[in-house]
Coordinates of C-alpha atoms and ligand atoms in Angstrom, one line a residue:
M1 CA 76.9 166.7 103.1
L2 CA 79.6 165.3 105.3
F3 CA 80.3 161.6 104.9
M4 CA 79.8 161.4 108.6
D5 CA 76.2 162.5 108.2
F6 CA 75.7 160.0 105.4
S7 CA 77.2 157.3 107.6
R8 CA 74.8 158.2 110.5
C9 CA 71.9 157.9 108.1
C10 CA 73.1 154.5 107.1
E11 CA 73.4 153.5 110.7
R12 CA 69.8 154.6 111.4
L13 CA 68.6 152.7 108.3
E14 CA 70.5 149.6 109.4
G15 CA 68.7 149.7 112.7
T16 CA 65.3 150.1 111.1
S17 CA 63.3 147.1 109.8
G18 CA 60.0 148.6 108.6
R19 CA 60.0 149.5 105.0
L20 CA 57.9 152.6 105.5
D21 CA 60.2 153.9 108.2
M22 CA 63.1 153.4 105.9
I23 CA 61.4 155.3 103.2
D24 CA 60.7 158.1 105.6
I25 CA 64.3 158.3 106.8
I26 CA 65.6 158.6 103.2
A27 CA 62.9 161.0 102.1
Q28 CA 63.8 163.4 104.9
E29 CA 67.4 163.6 103.8
L30 CA 66.8 164.2 100.1
P31 CA 65.4 167.7 99.9
G32 CA 68.4 169.2 101.8
L33 CA 71.0 167.9 99.4
T34 CA 72.7 170.0 96.7
D35 CA 72.3 169.0 93.0
E36 CA 75.8 167.5 93.2
E37 CA 75.2 165.5 96.3
L38 CA 71.7 164.2 95.5
P39 CA 72.7 161.6 92.8
V40 CA 75.7 160.4 94.9
F41 CA 73.6 160.0 98.0
V42 CA 71.0 158.0 96.1
R43 CA 73.5 155.7 94.5
F44 CA 75.5 155.2 97.7
I45 CA 72.4 154.5 99.8
M46 CA 71.7 151.6 97.4
G47 CA 75.3 150.4 97.8
R48 CA 76.3 151.5 94.3
I49 CA 78.9 153.9 93.1
F50 CA 78.2 154.2 89.5
A51 CA 75.0 154.5 87.5
D52 CA 73.4 151.1 86.8
W53 CA 73.9 151.5 83.0
S54 CA 77.6 152.0 83.6
S55 CA 80.0 149.1 83.3
R56 CA 82.6 151.0 85.2
K57 CA 84.3 149.1 88.0
L58 CA 86.2 150.4 91.0
G59 CA 88.8 147.7 90.4
I60 CA 89.5 147.1 94.1
G61 CA 89.5 143.5 95.0
P62 CA 89.0 142.3 98.6
N63 CA 92.7 141.6 98.9
L64 CA 93.7 145.1 98.1
L65 CA 91.1 146.5 100.4
F66 CA 92.2 144.3 103.3
E67 CA 95.8 145.3 102.7
A68 CA 94.7 149.0 102.8
I69 CA 92.7 148.4 106.0
G70 CA 95.7 146.7 107.6
A71 CA 98.0 149.5 106.7
V72 CA 95.6 152.2 108.1
A73 CA 94.8 150.2 111.3
G74 CA 98.5 149.3 111.8
V75 CA 97.9 145.6 111.8
P76 CA 98.9 142.8 109.4
K77 CA 96.5 141.8 106.7
E78 CA 96.0 138.5 108.3
R79 CA 94.5 140.2 111.4
V80 CA 92.1 142.0 109.1
V81 CA 91.0 138.8 107.5
G82 CA 90.7 137.1 110.9
K83 CA 88.6 140.0 112.1
I84 CA 86.3 139.8 109.1
N85 CA 85.9 136.1 109.5
S86 CA 85.0 136.5 113.2
T87 CA 82.6 139.3 112.6
G88 CA 81.3 138.1 109.3
D89 CA 81.2 141.6 108.0
V90 CA 83.9 143.8 106.4
G91 CA 82.2 147.0 107.7
Q92 CA 82.1 145.9 111.3
A93 CA 85.6 144.6 111.1
V94 CA 86.9 148.0 109.8
E95 CA 84.9 149.9 112.4
E96 CA 86.4 147.9 115.2
L97 CA 90.0 148.1 113.8
L98 CA 89.7 151.8 113.2
S99 CA 88.3 152.5 116.7
V100 CA 91.3 150.9 118.3
K101 CA 93.5 153.1 116.1
S102 CA 91.6 156.3 116.4
Q103 CA 92.2 156.4 120.2
M104 CA 95.8 157.0 119.3
T105 CA 95.4 159.6 116.5
F106 CA 94.1 163.1 116.9
F107 CA 93.7 164.5 113.5
H108 CA 91.1 163.8 110.9
E109 CA 90.4 165.6 107.7
E110 CA 86.6 165.6 107.5
L111 CA 85.4 163.5 104.6
D112 CA 82.8 165.0 102.4
L113 CA 80.2 162.9 100.5
V114 CA 81.0 164.3 97.0
R115 CA 84.8 164.2 97.7
V116 CA 84.5 160.6 98.6
Y117 CA 82.7 160.0 95.3
T118 CA 85.3 162.0 93.3
S119 CA 88.1 159.9 95.0
L120 CA 86.3 156.7 94.0
I121 CA 86.0 157.9 90.4
G122 CA 89.7 158.6 90.5
I123 CA 90.4 155.1 91.8
A124 CA 88.2 153.6 89.0
E125 CA 90.1 155.5 86.4
M126 CA 93.6 154.3 87.5
E127 CA 94.7 151.9 84.9
G128 CA 97.9 150.3 83.7
K129 CA 100.8 148.6 85.3
K130 CA 101.2 150.7 88.4
S131 CA 97.5 151.0 89.0
Q132 CA 97.2 148.5 91.8
R133 CA 99.8 150.3 93.8
E134 CA 98.1 153.7 93.1
K135 CA 94.7 152.3 94.0
L136 CA 96.1 150.9 97.3
L137 CA 97.5 154.3 98.2
A138 CA 94.3 156.1 97.3
V139 CA 92.2 153.7 99.4
R140 CA 94.6 154.1 102.3
R141 CA 94.3 157.9 102.1
L142 CA 90.5 157.6 102.1
L143 CA 90.3 155.2 105.0
G144 CA 93.1 157.0 106.8
N145 CA 90.8 160.0 107.2
A146 CA 87.7 158.0 108.1
H147 CA 86.2 157.8 111.6
P148 CA 85.3 154.2 112.6
L149 CA 81.7 154.6 111.6
E150 CA 82.6 156.1 108.3
G151 CA 85.0 153.3 107.7
R152 CA 82.2 150.8 108.3
Y153 CA 80.2 152.2 105.3
L154 CA 83.1 153.2 103.2
A155 CA 84.5 149.7 103.1
R156 CA 81.1 148.3 102.3
I157 CA 80.6 150.8 99.5
M158 CA 84.0 150.0 98.0
L159 CA 82.8 146.4 97.8
E160 CA 79.5 147.6 96.5
E161 CA 77.6 145.8 99.2
L162 CA 76.1 148.2 101.7
R163 CA 73.9 145.7 103.5
I164 CA 71.5 148.1 105.0
G165 CA 68.5 146.7 103.3
V166 CA 67.6 149.6 101.0
G167 CA 66.4 148.4 97.6
E168 CA 65.5 150.3 94.5
G169 CA 61.8 150.2 95.4
S170 CA 62.3 152.0 98.7
V171 CA 64.4 154.6 97.1
R172 CA 61.8 155.1 94.4
E173 CA 59.2 155.7 97.0
A174 CA 61.4 158.0 99.0
V175 CA 62.2 160.1 95.9
A176 CA 58.5 160.4 95.1
K177 CA 57.7 161.4 98.7
A178 CA 60.6 163.9 99.1
F179 CA 59.8 165.8 95.9
R180 CA 56.0 165.2 95.9
V181 CA 55.9 163.4 92.5
D182 CA 54.0 160.3 91.5
S183 CA 56.0 157.2 92.1
A184 CA 54.9 155.8 88.7
L185 CA 56.6 158.7 87.1
V186 CA 59.7 158.0 89.0
E187 CA 59.6 154.4 87.9
H188 CA 59.0 155.4 84.3
A189 CA 62.1 157.6 84.4
Q190 CA 64.2 155.0 86.1
Q191 CA 63.2 152.5 83.3
A192 CA 64.5 154.8 80.7
L193 CA 67.6 156.2 82.5
N194 CA 68.7 153.2 84.5
D195 CA 70.3 155.5 87.1
M196 CA 68.3 156.3 90.2
G197 CA 70.8 159.1 91.0
E198 CA 69.9 161.0 87.8
V199 CA 66.2 160.2 88.3
A200 CA 66.3 161.9 91.8
R201 CA 67.8 165.0 90.2
L202 CA 65.0 165.2 87.7
A203 CA 62.4 164.6 90.4
K204 CA 63.7 167.6 92.2
I205 CA 63.2 169.7 89.1
G206 CA 59.6 168.5 88.8
P207 CA 57.1 166.0 87.3
D208 CA 57.6 167.4 83.7
A209 CA 61.3 166.6 83.8
L210 CA 60.5 163.0 84.8
R211 CA 57.8 162.8 82.1
D212 CA 60.0 164.1 79.3
V213 CA 62.9 161.8 80.2
Q214 CA 65.0 160.8 77.3
I215 CA 67.2 157.8 76.7
T216 CA 70.9 158.6 76.2
P217 CA 72.9 156.7 73.6
F218 CA 75.7 154.7 75.2
H219 CA 73.8 154.4 78.5
P220 CA 72.3 150.9 78.0
V221 CA 68.7 150.4 78.9
R222 CA 67.5 147.3 80.8
M223 CA 66.1 144.6 78.6
M224 CA 62.4 143.9 78.4
L225 CA 61.8 140.3 79.3
A226 CA 59.2 137.6 78.6
Q227 CA 56.8 135.4 80.4
Q228 CA 55.5 131.9 79.5
G229 CA 52.0 131.7 78.1
S230 CA 50.0 130.2 75.3
I231 CA 48.9 131.3 71.8
S232 CA 45.2 130.8 72.5
D233 CA 45.2 132.9 75.7
M234 CA 47.0 135.7 73.9
I235 CA 44.6 135.8 71.0
E236 CA 41.6 135.6 73.3
E237 CA 42.9 138.5 75.4
H238 CA 44.2 140.8 72.7
G239 CA 42.7 139.8 69.3
E240 CA 45.5 140.5 66.9
I241 CA 49.0 139.6 68.1
A242 CA 52.5 139.9 66.7
A243 CA 54.7 136.7 66.5
E244 CA 58.4 136.5 65.8
F245 CA 60.8 133.6 65.8
K246 CA 62.5 133.1 69.2
Y247 CA 66.2 132.9 68.4
D248 CA 68.4 130.9 70.6
G249 CA 71.4 133.1 71.0
S250 CA 72.4 136.0 73.1
R251 CA 70.5 139.3 73.7
F252 CA 72.2 142.5 72.6
Q253 CA 71.5 146.2 72.6
F254 CA 73.2 148.2 69.8
H255 CA 73.8 151.9 70.3
K256 CA 74.9 154.0 67.3
K257 CA 75.5 157.7 66.9
G258 CA 77.3 158.8 63.8
N259 CA 80.1 156.4 63.2
W260 CA 80.4 155.6 66.9
A261 CA 78.8 152.3 68.0
R262 CA 78.8 150.0 71.0
L263 CA 77.2 146.7 71.7
Y264 CA 75.9 145.7 75.2
S265 CA 75.0 142.3 76.6
R266 CA 71.9 141.2 78.4
R267 CA 73.6 142.2 81.6
L268 CA 74.5 145.6 80.0
E269 CA 78.2 144.9 79.8
D270 CA 80.0 146.5 76.9
V271 CA 80.9 143.6 74.6
T272 CA 81.9 145.8 71.6
G273 CA 85.5 144.5 71.6
A274 CA 84.4 140.9 71.5
L275 CA 82.0 141.2 68.6
P276 CA 83.4 143.6 65.9
D277 CA 81.7 141.5 63.2
V278 CA 78.3 142.2 64.7
I279 CA 79.0 145.9 65.0
Q280 CA 80.1 146.0 61.3
Q281 CA 76.9 144.2 60.2
L282 CA 74.7 146.6 62.1
L283 CA 76.6 149.7 61.1
A284 CA 76.0 148.6 57.5
A285 CA 72.3 148.1 58.1
T286 CA 71.5 151.7 59.0
D287 CA 72.5 155.3 58.4
H288 CA 70.5 156.6 61.4
D289 CA 71.4 157.1 65.0
V290 CA 69.7 154.3 66.8
I291 CA 69.4 152.0 69.8
L292 CA 68.3 148.6 68.7
D293 CA 67.3 145.5 70.6
G294 CA 67.9 142.0 69.3
E295 CA 69.4 138.5 69.6
V296 CA 72.6 137.4 68.0
I297 CA 72.9 133.8 66.9
A298 CA 76.0 131.8 65.9
I299 CA 76.4 130.0 62.6
K300 CA 79.1 127.5 61.8
D301 CA 79.5 125.7 58.5
G302 CA 76.1 127.1 57.7
K303 CA 74.4 125.6 60.8
P304 CA 73.1 127.4 63.9
M305 CA 75.2 126.6 66.8
P306 CA 74.1 126.0 70.4
F307 CA 73.9 129.2 72.3
Q308 CA 77.0 128.3 74.3
S309 CA 79.0 129.2 71.3
V310 CA 77.5 132.7 71.2
L311 CA 78.2 133.1 74.9
R312 CA 81.8 132.1 74.3
R313 CA 82.1 134.9 71.7
F314 CA 80.6 137.4 74.1
R315 CA 83.2 136.6 76.7
R316 CA 86.1 136.7 74.2
R317 CA 88.8 139.2 74.9
H318 CA 91.7 137.8 72.9
D319 CA 92.1 136.3 69.5
V320 CA 88.8 137.8 68.4
A321 CA 89.8 137.7 64.8
E322 CA 90.4 133.9 64.8
A323 CA 87.1 133.3 66.6
Q324 CA 85.3 135.4 64.0
E325 CA 86.4 133.1 61.2
A326 CA 85.3 129.9 63.0
I327 CA 81.9 131.1 64.0
A328 CA 79.8 133.6 62.1
M329 CA 77.5 135.7 64.1
V330 CA 74.2 136.9 62.8
P331 CA 72.1 139.6 64.5
N332 CA 68.3 139.5 64.5
V333 CA 66.9 142.9 65.4
F334 CA 63.4 143.0 66.8
D335 CA 63.0 146.4 68.5
I336 CA 64.0 150.0 68.4
L337 CA 64.2 152.2 71.5
W338 CA 65.6 155.4 70.3
L339 CA 65.9 157.0 66.8
D340 CA 67.7 160.2 65.8
G341 CA 67.4 161.8 69.2
E342 CA 63.8 160.6 69.9
T343 CA 63.0 158.2 72.7
L344 CA 60.5 155.6 71.4
I345 CA 59.9 153.3 74.4
D346 CA 56.4 154.7 75.1
L347 CA 55.2 154.2 71.6
P348 CA 53.1 151.1 70.8
L349 CA 55.1 148.1 69.4
L350 CA 53.4 148.5 66.0
E351 CA 54.7 152.1 65.7
R352 CA 58.2 151.2 66.8
R353 CA 58.1 148.4 64.3
L354 CA 57.2 150.8 61.5
R355 CA 60.2 153.0 62.4
L356 CA 62.5 150.0 62.7
E357 CA 61.5 148.7 59.2
A358 CA 61.9 152.2 57.8
V359 CA 65.5 152.8 59.1
V360 CA 67.1 149.4 59.3
T361 CA 67.6 147.7 56.0
Q362 CA 68.9 144.2 57.1
Y363 CA 68.7 141.7 59.9
V364 CA 65.2 142.8 61.0
A365 CA 63.5 139.7 62.5
P366 CA 60.4 139.0 60.4
Q367 CA 57.1 139.5 62.2
V368 CA 53.7 137.9 61.6
R369 CA 50.6 139.6 62.8
G370 CA 47.1 138.2 63.0
D371 CA 44.3 136.8 65.2
D372 CA 44.0 133.4 63.6
P373 CA 45.4 130.7 65.9
E374 CA 46.2 128.5 62.9
V375 CA 48.4 131.2 61.3
I376 CA 50.3 131.8 64.6
T377 CA 50.7 128.0 65.2
K378 CA 52.0 127.7 61.7
T379 CA 54.6 130.4 62.5
Y380 CA 55.6 128.4 65.6
E381 CA 56.0 125.2 63.6
D382 CA 58.0 127.1 61.0
A383 CA 60.3 128.4 63.7
L384 CA 61.0 124.9 65.1
A385 CA 61.5 123.5 61.6
A386 CA 64.0 126.2 61.0
G387 CA 66.0 125.2 64.1
H388 CA 64.8 128.0 66.4
E389 CA 63.7 127.8 69.9
G390 CA 60.0 128.7 69.4
I391 CA 58.2 132.0 69.0
M392 CA 57.7 135.2 70.9
I393 CA 54.2 136.7 71.0
K394 CA 54.0 140.4 71.6
V395 CA 51.0 142.7 72.2
P396 CA 51.0 145.2 69.3
S397 CA 49.8 148.1 71.4
S398 CA 52.3 147.6 74.2
P399 CA 55.2 150.0 75.1
Y400 CA 58.7 148.8 75.6
S401 CA 59.1 148.2 79.4
P402 CA 62.8 148.1 80.3
G403 CA 63.6 145.4 82.9
Q404 CA 60.1 144.2 83.1
R405 CA 59.0 140.6 82.8
G406 CA 55.4 141.4 82.0
K407 CA 52.6 139.9 80.0
N408 CA 53.2 141.9 76.8
W409 CA 55.9 139.5 75.7
I410 CA 55.1 135.8 75.8
K411 CA 57.5 133.0 74.9
I412 CA 56.2 129.8 73.4
K413 CA 58.7 126.9 73.2
P414 CA 58.4 123.1 73.3
E415 CA 59.1 121.1 76.4
V416 CA 62.6 119.8 76.6
D417 CA 63.2 116.6 74.6
T418 CA 63.3 113.5 76.8
L419 CA 64.3 109.9 76.4
D420 CA 63.3 106.9 78.5
L421 CA 66.5 105.1 79.4
A422 CA 67.5 102.1 81.6
V423 CA 69.8 102.7 84.6
I424 CA 72.7 100.3 84.2
G425 CA 75.3 101.7 86.6
A426 CA 76.1 104.4 89.1
E427 CA 78.8 106.2 91.1
W428 CA 78.5 106.8 94.8
G429 CA 77.8 110.3 95.8
E430 CA 80.1 112.7 97.7
G431 CA 79.8 114.8 100.8
K432 CA 76.3 114.7 102.1
R433 CA 75.4 112.4 99.3
A434 CA 78.0 109.8 100.3
H435 CA 75.4 107.3 101.5
V436 CA 73.5 107.3 98.2
F437 CA 74.3 107.0 94.5
G438 CA 75.1 110.4 93.0
S439 CA 75.4 109.9 89.3
F440 CA 73.9 107.3 87.0
L441 CA 74.9 105.6 83.8
V442 CA 71.8 105.2 81.5
A443 CA 71.4 103.2 78.3
C444 CA 69.1 102.6 75.4
Q445 CA 68.6 99.2 73.7
D446 CA 69.9 97.7 70.5
A447 CA 68.3 94.4 69.6
G448 CA 68.0 93.3 73.2
K449 CA 71.5 94.6 74.2
L450 CA 71.9 97.7 76.4
V451 CA 73.9 100.5 75.0
P452 CA 75.2 103.3 77.3
L453 CA 74.3 106.8 76.2
S454 CA 75.0 109.2 79.1
R455 CA 75.7 109.9 82.7
V456 CA 73.0 111.8 84.6
A457 CA 73.9 113.7 87.8
T458 CA 71.6 116.7 87.9
G459 CA 67.9 117.2 88.3
F460 CA 67.4 115.0 91.5
S461 CA 66.0 116.2 94.8
E462 CA 67.5 114.6 97.9
E463 CA 64.3 112.6 98.4
Q464 CA 64.5 111.3 94.8
L465 CA 68.1 110.2 95.3
A466 CA 67.1 108.4 98.5
E467 CA 64.2 106.8 96.8
V468 CA 66.3 105.7 93.8
Y469 CA 68.9 104.3 96.2
E470 CA 66.3 102.2 97.9
L471 CA 65.0 100.9 94.5
L472 CA 68.5 100.0 93.3
K473 CA 70.5 98.9 96.2
D474 CA 69.5 95.3 95.9
S475 CA 70.2 95.2 92.1
V476 CA 74.0 95.8 92.5
L477 CA 75.9 93.2 90.3
K478 CA 79.4 94.5 90.7
T479 CA 81.3 97.1 92.6
S480 CA 84.7 98.6 91.5
G481 CA 86.0 101.5 93.5
K482 CA 83.2 104.1 93.5
E483 CA 81.5 102.5 90.5
V484 CA 78.6 100.0 90.7
T485 CA 76.9 98.0 88.0
F486 CA 73.2 97.1 88.2
E487 CA 71.0 94.4 87.0
P488 CA 68.8 96.7 84.8
S489 CA 65.4 97.2 86.4
L490 CA 64.7 100.9 86.6
V491 CA 63.8 103.4 83.8
F492 CA 64.6 107.1 84.0
E493 CA 63.0 109.8 81.9
V494 CA 66.0 111.9 81.0
G495 CA 65.8 115.4 79.5
Y496 CA 68.5 116.8 77.3
A497 CA 69.4 119.9 75.2
E498 CA 70.9 118.1 72.2
L499 CA 72.1 114.8 70.9
Q500 CA 75.7 114.7 70.0
A501 CA 77.8 112.3 68.0
S502 CA 80.3 110.9 70.4
S503 CA 82.9 108.2 70.6
N504 CA 82.8 108.2 74.4
Y505 CA 79.8 105.9 74.5
E506 CA 79.4 102.6 72.7
G507 CA 76.2 103.7 70.8
G508 CA 78.1 106.6 69.1
F509 CA 75.9 109.3 70.7
A510 CA 76.0 111.4 73.9
L511 CA 73.4 113.7 75.5
R512 CA 74.2 117.3 76.1
F513 CA 72.9 118.6 79.4
P514 CA 71.3 115.3 80.5
R515 CA 68.9 115.9 83.4
F516 CA 66.7 113.6 85.5
I517 CA 63.1 114.4 84.8
R518 CA 61.3 111.5 86.6
L519 CA 61.2 107.9 87.5
R520 CA 59.2 105.8 84.9
D521 CA 58.2 103.0 87.2
D522 CA 55.3 102.5 84.8
K523 CA 57.8 101.4 82.2
D524 CA 59.7 98.2 81.8
I525 CA 63.2 97.8 80.5
S526 CA 61.8 96.5 77.2
D527 CA 60.0 99.8 76.8
I528 CA 63.1 102.0 76.7
E529 CA 64.3 103.9 73.6
T530 CA 66.1 102.0 70.9
I531 CA 69.3 103.1 69.3
G532 CA 67.3 103.3 66.1
S533 CA 65.0 105.9 67.5
V534 CA 67.9 107.8 68.9
R535 CA 69.5 107.8 65.4
E536 CA 66.2 109.1 64.0
R537 CA 66.1 111.9 66.5
Y538 CA 69.7 112.8 65.7
K539 CA 68.9 113.0 62.0
R540 CA 65.8 115.1 62.6
Q541 CA 68.0 117.5 64.6
A542 CA 70.5 117.7 61.8
N543 CA 67.7 118.3 59.3
T544 CA 66.2 121.2 61.2
A545 CA 69.7 122.7 61.5
Q546 CA 70.0 122.4 57.7
A547 CA 66.6 123.8 57.0
Y548 CA 67.7 126.8 58.9
Q549 CA 70.4 127.6 56.3
K550 CA 67.8 128.2 53.6
Ligands
AMP1 P1 63.9 133.4 78.0 O1 65.4 133.7 78.0 O2 63.6 132.0 77.7 O3 63.2 134.0 79.2 O4 63.3 134.2 76.7 C1 63.5 135.5 76.5 C2 64.7 135.8 75.6 O5 64.5 135.3 74.3 C3 65.0 137.2 75.4 O6 65.6 137.8 76.5 C4 65.8 137.2 74.2 O7 67.2 137.0 74.6 C5 65.4 136.0 73.5 N1 64.7 136.2 72.2 C6 64.9 135.5 71.1 N2 64.2 136.0 70.0 C7 63.4 137.0 70.5 C8 62.5 137.9 69.9 N3 62.1 137.7 68.7 N4 61.9 138.8 70.8 C9 62.3 139.0 72.0 N5 63.2 138.2 72.6 C10 63.8 137.2 71.9

């Protein structure tokens, strides 16, 4: 397929608003494509270059692209940027700039869809010191051969933003229609493969190829997700259910074949380099080839750390060894998707669980099964007492549904902790909030004295800020710069993630992630929390952290 034909197809899609019409346009193109063209076309039409499982990047920033466009169009980069700002779209800007230029040139080497793809792969593979220069030259070569319309879509593809309104759902329907296969089969294959290009190739072979689809190690699978729900509803609906602790860390997917292992994050990024300790632990836990799903939590001085510490480790690129010493990571494995060459996602959870227990000797998250609400509630209480977030309830007969937030996994966790606190000061807002107070100083009480505990600046709607301003504006005692002090009259219910010991506030504590929940105009200043109760909560928090170590 010529890249020009692909571009014309994009142009038609861009001018079409009905979803069914779009599906028709795509479905008409697919059967005529070669095996090589089909996956490329399908990914490109969704604005993607690489398979969804791939963490490969083109490595072309907007700056480099604008410079290349300028060089090809024979204008300074600033003009390119100006054009993009005035059109609001890189594609259109490139098309306009190239059409001025193309009136002056006579020769074009015709661009071919697969060759464009191969060039982009080549660009992605350029690494090292000189790579930016090499990438620039390669992009210039590609754009230099592009007709204005091709330039429009090529530039957008290079930024992986095609903007023609084609989503995965439409492509799925188009593939089903083009090759006369059930769209549920296409969806099923896409769940396992995470690459619509490859799925289209299988659909062309036939329904059996889609049905027999196999997960490939080192092609990460989208994570199955959870909904909110209740213990009683789940038992009523399913009878026996499976409950596991809900660990407050970061999701991981571990792939291992022989001695080769990689770890992927929830967003399917390869985080192997940042977490060698987790890889080592999991390698030691099994001799089999596996893909495991789990949650890694952080432990410091024997205590579970807030999940931010885990995230920090996931992002770590340098000084990994030092970070390992300070914070120990512990994986908790709760599912298995692939074992020694066999794809397991369609098996019921109970059977996957049996395999998991048979082949992984450590770090498997305990599971409690039963249909007695008391037993499950006890598990929930145990989870909280051990410092975890709550529990996950899973339907024992359910398959593993990659990327789905369905009803087969339900999360149960407590409401955020809240404190009722007096508003004793504020700071004027900024920008569109300049006429109201934007952040508030809140306090608890200590034997009749008010003790500042935190600043609260999030959780407010514009209406709430206006309302609070009306309620407080006549209580201003003192103004200094942007700061005001109030005669205390108003009580806020404030949510928070954690109490921290802190010397920043007089009372010796601070709130992590304080958030306005609501106005407690039913409460008086004398009803607010005391420093004693705050201390109690802090102790309880520390105890649960300690209980966790055992
Ligand atoms: P949430 O992020 O609140 O929607 O809750 C779902 C997340 O809980 C999952 O994506 C996992 O990262 C995490 N999680 C912790 N423990 C478990 C578990 N036992 N089973 C499944 N997910 C878990």
